[in-house]
Amino acid sequence: MSVHSEIKKVTTETLRKMKFDKEKITMLTAYDFTTAKMVDAGGIDAILIGDSAANVMAGFETTLPITLDQMIYHAQSVARGTDRALVVADLPFGTYQSNPEKALESAVRMMKEGGAHAVKIEGGKEISKSIKKIINAGIPVMGHLGLTPQSIYKFGTYKVRAKEEAEAEKLIADAQLLEELGCFSVVLEKIPADLAKKVTESISIPTIGIGAGAHCDGQVLVYHDMVGMNKGFSPKFLRRYLDLYTEITGAVAQYVKDVKDVSFPNENESY
């Protein structure tokens, strides 16, 4: 029997056990109550309230503009819709990088007000003091290495990271540091599959990949991308399981037609 089928509530310890038992971990984003209910009912192990809400919910070009208050609102909505999955929330740009005290304050708010079970923050050695401060307060932290979208203006591109040896070595060292600091898991985004394999084998905490190949301990995708609600975004790593954009626009067009030609509502749909 798999770990997945045994448990009623996924915890950080569940994910560690899944890595040990070589059972793959599944993660999707959600930003609202209704989506969280559906994703949770589908059997997902972890739900990420990503700062990607800035892109898919608010239409911003980057993740940078979203605020802590807005992320807390999204987290509250998701937490209310989740019964089984582990709920992890991103701390947005500017809420943890400047100093450890601010980082802890942000994380405490996300847990107390947002109802998250853990927080995710981007970066390695540069933010180690903030990570330590949050973990010492008893708040679980998921790390995030590779392509870290909050640093997009530093990178200047969304291309694959850590192709060069120096950056690859730093990434491995950062992953090992995150484990030493007490992180329960780490997301690896858009890095070569061979490097993700090396990282996954070099640490005992689970790795969750997005565009990082099949050797990670788990995978995460943005829900809106996975179900095909976004037409213009087609990175190599994305597999679409539905084409909701076409389905929904078709349904709307049919509704418009039915109202215009007075076939909706009909007699059975009227009081």
Phi, psi and omega in degrees: 000138181282159175303318183306316185279347183276333195257147180266330182222122181282133177235175177299325179293326176302315182295319177299318180293324179296320176298313182300320182273003179060035172259126184294143181262137179247139181214138173225158174278158167206151184229358184213166184301311185296314178296317180302317179300316181292315181296317179297316180295334179285351175096019180295147181277322182218143176245130178254121168275091186278152173288000169298349171305329178300324180278301191278335180261327186247350175081014177285156181285328179234177178274355189295323188289338187293141185260167177297319178301318179293319178295324177296318177302312179297319180296317177303315182298316181291316181301322179292338182261005187244127178255324190245318188291155171285129183257115182245133182239136174291139164272125186285168181308133176089000183256000181212345186286328191287318176200154184299325181295316178295321179300314181295317179301317179296315182294319179298316178298319181296325180282311185289312184271321185278335180079015179289158177265345182196164176241154175241135177224150186266136174120168182242243186306323185301331183244022185299325180292322178294317179301313182300317182299316181293314182295321179298336178275001177090016180258123180292139181237131170259128178277175180205115182233169182094233173284111179251103189303335178291344179257022187303324182286337173287314180288320182080000182199158176262019182289168180304137181261167170061035174282328179278150186300318183297316180291324178295317180295320178296320181296317178298315179297319179295320179297318178293323177295316179301320177296314179300322181290339178112009175299145182269349184190165177215133173276135175245114186248128174047063173231159179303142183301322180296321178292319178299323177297314179301313180298313183301322180280342185268353179230156182263355176268153184292143171255137178243119186262148167220107187070034183231021175082182189268356185273353176293161180287343179200179181225148174227140172226158172284126184307313183298327177286316184298323181265007173073036176275341179256126181274322191275354187250110183222063177292160183303325186282349188275127168250124178269126181264346176215168173237066186294332179302312180293317181298314185288314179296325176295318179295319178297316179299321179292320177298315179302313180299314183296321178291316182298319182265015173059031172267353170229133355279151176267187184299320180290341181259013179241153180267000000 
